[in-house]
Tab-separated table of C-alpha atoms in Angstrom:
chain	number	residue	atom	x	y	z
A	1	UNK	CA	4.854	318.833	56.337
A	2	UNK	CA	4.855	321.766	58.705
A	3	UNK	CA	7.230	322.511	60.615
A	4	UNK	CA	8.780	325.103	63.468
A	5	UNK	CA	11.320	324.958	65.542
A	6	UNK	CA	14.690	323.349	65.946
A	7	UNK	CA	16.046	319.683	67.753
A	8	UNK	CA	18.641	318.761	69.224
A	9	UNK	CA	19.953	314.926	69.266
A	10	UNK	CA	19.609	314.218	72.858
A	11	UNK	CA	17.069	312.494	74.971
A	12	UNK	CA	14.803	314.401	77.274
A	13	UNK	CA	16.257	313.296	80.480
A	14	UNK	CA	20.421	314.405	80.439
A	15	UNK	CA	22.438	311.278	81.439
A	16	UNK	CA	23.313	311.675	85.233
A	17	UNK	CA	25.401	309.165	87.562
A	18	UNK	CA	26.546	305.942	86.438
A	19	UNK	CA	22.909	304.646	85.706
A	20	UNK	CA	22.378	305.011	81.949
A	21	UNK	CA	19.114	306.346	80.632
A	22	UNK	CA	17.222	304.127	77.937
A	23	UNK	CA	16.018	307.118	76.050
A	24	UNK	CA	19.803	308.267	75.394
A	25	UNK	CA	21.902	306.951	73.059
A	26	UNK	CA	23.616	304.639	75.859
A	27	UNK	CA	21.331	301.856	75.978
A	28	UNK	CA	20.684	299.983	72.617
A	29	UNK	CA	17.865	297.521	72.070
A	30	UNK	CA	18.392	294.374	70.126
A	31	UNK	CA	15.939	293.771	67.015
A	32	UNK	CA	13.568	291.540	69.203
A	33	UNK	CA	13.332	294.020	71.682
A	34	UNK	CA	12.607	296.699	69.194
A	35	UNK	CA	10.097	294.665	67.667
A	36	UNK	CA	8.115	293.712	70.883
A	37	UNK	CA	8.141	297.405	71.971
A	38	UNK	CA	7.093	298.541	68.431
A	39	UNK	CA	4.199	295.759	67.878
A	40	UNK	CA	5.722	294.761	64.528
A	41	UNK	CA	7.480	290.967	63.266
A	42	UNK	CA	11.267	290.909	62.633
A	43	UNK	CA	10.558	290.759	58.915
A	44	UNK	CA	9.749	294.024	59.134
A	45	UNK	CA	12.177	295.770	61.303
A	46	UNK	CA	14.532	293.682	58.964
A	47	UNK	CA	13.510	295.053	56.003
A	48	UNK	CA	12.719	298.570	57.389
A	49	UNK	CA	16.489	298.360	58.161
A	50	UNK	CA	17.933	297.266	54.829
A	51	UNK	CA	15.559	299.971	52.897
A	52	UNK	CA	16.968	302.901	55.055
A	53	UNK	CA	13.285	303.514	56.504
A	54	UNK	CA	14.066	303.238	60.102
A	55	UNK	CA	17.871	302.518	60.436
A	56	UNK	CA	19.402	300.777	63.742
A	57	UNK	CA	21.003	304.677	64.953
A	58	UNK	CA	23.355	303.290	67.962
A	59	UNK	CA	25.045	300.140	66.423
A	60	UNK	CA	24.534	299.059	62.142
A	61	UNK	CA	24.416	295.343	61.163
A	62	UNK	CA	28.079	294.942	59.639
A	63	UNK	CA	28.137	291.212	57.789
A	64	UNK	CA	27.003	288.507	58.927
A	65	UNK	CA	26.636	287.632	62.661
A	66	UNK	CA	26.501	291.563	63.926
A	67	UNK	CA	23.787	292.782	66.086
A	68	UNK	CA	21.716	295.923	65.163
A	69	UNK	CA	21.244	297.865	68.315
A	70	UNK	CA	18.195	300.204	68.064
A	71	UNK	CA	17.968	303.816	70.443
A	72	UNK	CA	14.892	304.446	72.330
A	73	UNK	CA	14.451	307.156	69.745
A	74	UNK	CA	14.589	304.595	66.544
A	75	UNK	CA	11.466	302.384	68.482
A	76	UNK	CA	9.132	305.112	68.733
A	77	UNK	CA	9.983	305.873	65.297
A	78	UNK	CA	9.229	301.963	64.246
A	79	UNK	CA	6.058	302.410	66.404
A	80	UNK	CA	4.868	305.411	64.345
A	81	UNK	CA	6.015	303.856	61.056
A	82	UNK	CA	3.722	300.837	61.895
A	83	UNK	CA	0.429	302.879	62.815
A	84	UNK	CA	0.739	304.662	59.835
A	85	UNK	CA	1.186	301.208	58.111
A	86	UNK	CA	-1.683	300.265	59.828
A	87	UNK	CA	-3.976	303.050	58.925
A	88	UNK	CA	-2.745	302.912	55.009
A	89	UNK	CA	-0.550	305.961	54.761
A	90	UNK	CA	1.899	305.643	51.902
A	91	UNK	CA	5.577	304.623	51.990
A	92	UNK	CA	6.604	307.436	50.648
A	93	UNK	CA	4.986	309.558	52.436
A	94	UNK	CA	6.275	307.696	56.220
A	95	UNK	CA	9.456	308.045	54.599
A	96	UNK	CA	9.218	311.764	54.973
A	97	UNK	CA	7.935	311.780	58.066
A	98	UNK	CA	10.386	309.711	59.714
A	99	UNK	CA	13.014	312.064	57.995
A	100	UNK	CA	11.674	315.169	59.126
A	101	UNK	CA	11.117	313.144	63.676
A	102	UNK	CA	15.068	312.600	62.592
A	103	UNK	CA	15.710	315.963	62.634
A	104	UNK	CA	13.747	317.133	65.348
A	105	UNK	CA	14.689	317.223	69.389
A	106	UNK	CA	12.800	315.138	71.896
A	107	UNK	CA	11.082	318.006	73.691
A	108	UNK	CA	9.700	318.504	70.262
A	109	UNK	CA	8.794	315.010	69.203
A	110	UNK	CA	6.902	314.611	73.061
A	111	UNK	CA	4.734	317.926	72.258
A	112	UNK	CA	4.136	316.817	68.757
A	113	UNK	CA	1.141	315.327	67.234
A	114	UNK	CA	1.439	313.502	63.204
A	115	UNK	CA	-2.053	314.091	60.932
A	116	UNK	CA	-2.614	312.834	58.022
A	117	UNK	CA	-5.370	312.454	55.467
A	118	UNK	CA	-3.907	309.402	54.149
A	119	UNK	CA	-2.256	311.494	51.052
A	120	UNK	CA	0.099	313.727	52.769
A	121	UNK	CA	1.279	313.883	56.611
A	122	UNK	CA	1.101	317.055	58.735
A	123	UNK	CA	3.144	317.720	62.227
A	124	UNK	CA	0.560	320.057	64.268
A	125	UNK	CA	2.447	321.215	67.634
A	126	UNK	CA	-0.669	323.101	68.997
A	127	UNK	CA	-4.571	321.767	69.231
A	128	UNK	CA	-5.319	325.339	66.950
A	129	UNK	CA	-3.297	323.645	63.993
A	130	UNK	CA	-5.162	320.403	64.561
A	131	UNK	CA	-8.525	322.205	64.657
A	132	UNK	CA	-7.453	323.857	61.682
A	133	UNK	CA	-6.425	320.577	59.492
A	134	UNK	CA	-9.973	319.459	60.630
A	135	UNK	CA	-12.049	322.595	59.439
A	136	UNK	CA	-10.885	320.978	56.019
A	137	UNK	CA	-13.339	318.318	56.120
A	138	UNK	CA	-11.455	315.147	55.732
A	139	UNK	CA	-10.911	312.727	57.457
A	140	UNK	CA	-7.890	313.102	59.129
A	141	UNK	CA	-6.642	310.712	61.846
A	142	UNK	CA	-3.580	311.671	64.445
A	143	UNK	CA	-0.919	309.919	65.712
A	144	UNK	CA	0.168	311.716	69.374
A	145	UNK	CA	4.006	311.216	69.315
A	146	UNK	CA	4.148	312.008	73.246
A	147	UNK	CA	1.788	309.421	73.546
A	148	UNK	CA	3.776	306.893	71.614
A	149	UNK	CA	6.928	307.621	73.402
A	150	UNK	CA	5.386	306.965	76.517
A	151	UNK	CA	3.986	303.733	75.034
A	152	UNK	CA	7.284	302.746	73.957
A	153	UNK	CA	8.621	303.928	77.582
A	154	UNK	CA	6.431	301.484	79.648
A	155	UNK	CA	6.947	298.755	76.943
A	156	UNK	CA	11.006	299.039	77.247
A	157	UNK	CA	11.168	299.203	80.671
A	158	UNK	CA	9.641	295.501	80.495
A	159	UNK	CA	12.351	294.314	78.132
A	160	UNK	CA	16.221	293.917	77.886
A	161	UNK	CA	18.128	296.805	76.959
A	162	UNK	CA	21.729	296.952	76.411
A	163	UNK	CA	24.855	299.231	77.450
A	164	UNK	CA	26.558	300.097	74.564
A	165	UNK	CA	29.794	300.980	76.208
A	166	UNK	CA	30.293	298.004	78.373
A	167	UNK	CA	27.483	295.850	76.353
A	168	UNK	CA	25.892	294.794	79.904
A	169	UNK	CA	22.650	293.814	80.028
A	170	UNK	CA	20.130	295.655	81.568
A	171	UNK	CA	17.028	293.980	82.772
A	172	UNK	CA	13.694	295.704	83.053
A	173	UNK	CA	15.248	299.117	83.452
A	174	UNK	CA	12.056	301.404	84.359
A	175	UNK	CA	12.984	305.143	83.061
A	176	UNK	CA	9.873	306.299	85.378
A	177	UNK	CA	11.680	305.070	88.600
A	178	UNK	CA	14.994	306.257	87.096
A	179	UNK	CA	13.400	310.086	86.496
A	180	UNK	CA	11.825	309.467	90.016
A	181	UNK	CA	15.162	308.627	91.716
A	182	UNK	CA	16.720	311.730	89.966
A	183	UNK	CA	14.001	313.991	91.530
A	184	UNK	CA	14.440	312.713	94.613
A	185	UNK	CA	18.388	313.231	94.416
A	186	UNK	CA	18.059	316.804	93.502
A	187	UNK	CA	15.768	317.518	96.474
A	188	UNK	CA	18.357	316.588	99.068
């Protein structure tokens, strides 16, 4: 996998006010949250969690009766593991690409785009590196990460999310109007 650059841990928007920001590490998502924004069954998100694929980053299961809670970050990440599921990438392979999204920053992950000739999965950050993977002659197909994170955006802001320092619930928290308010506040 190529790669350039270095992440950092935090969301793209910094955490401003009281009003937490869904693609921070404040808000958690419960598994059937994650799984409706992701497109994929709770059998799967289960046993994504237990193998370590795509582990539950803001709150673990801990015994029985414990609810995962899953970062904005950790659904676009199920999202991506499922369309290359769908398009018959290897496990071992996704493995390694989810591994290398965990170490990169959002700004990154939103500029990134994930090829992949079905043997072996390439991060291109530029459309030259795309062009390039496709002078090969393979077939290639692409997953756009910023597009996915947008996907997973407008699909959370439909669903529950939850605080995870006062566990309130937080109904259909848009992080558009959220980013819009914050534009408007800096303007005044």
């Amino acid at each position: 996998m190529r790669s350039s650059g270095d992440g950092t841990a935090n969301g793209p928007y910094p955490l401003h006010g009281s009003t937490p920001d869904p693609t921070t590490d404040t808000v958690g998502y419960r598994g059937p949250t994650a799984c409706a924004a992701a497109g994929i069954t709770y059998r799967q998100l289960d046993y994504w969690a237990r193998t370590g694929l795509v582990e539950p980053s803001v709150r673990p299961a801990k015994g029985s009766g414990t609810q995962r809670l899953y970062s904005f970050r950790d659904v676009v990440f199920l999202k991506i593991v499922k369309r290359f599921l769908d398009t018959g990438v290897a496990l071992q392979n996704i493995r390694t690409a989810v591994q290398h999204l965990r170490d990169r920053g959002a700004g990154d992950l939103e500029r990134m785009t994930l090829m992949s000739d079905g043997a072996t999965v390439y991060e291109c950050s530029s459309p030259d590196e795309v062009v390039d993977l496709l002078q090969g002659g393979q077939g290639i197909f692409g997953i756009a990460v910023g597009v996915v994170w947008r996907d997973v955006e407008a699909a959370l802001s439909q669903l529950h999310g939850e605080r995870v320092d006062t566990g309130e619930t937080l109904i259909g928290h848009n992080p558009a109007d959220e980013l819009a308010r914050r534009r408007r506040d800096r303007a005044v």
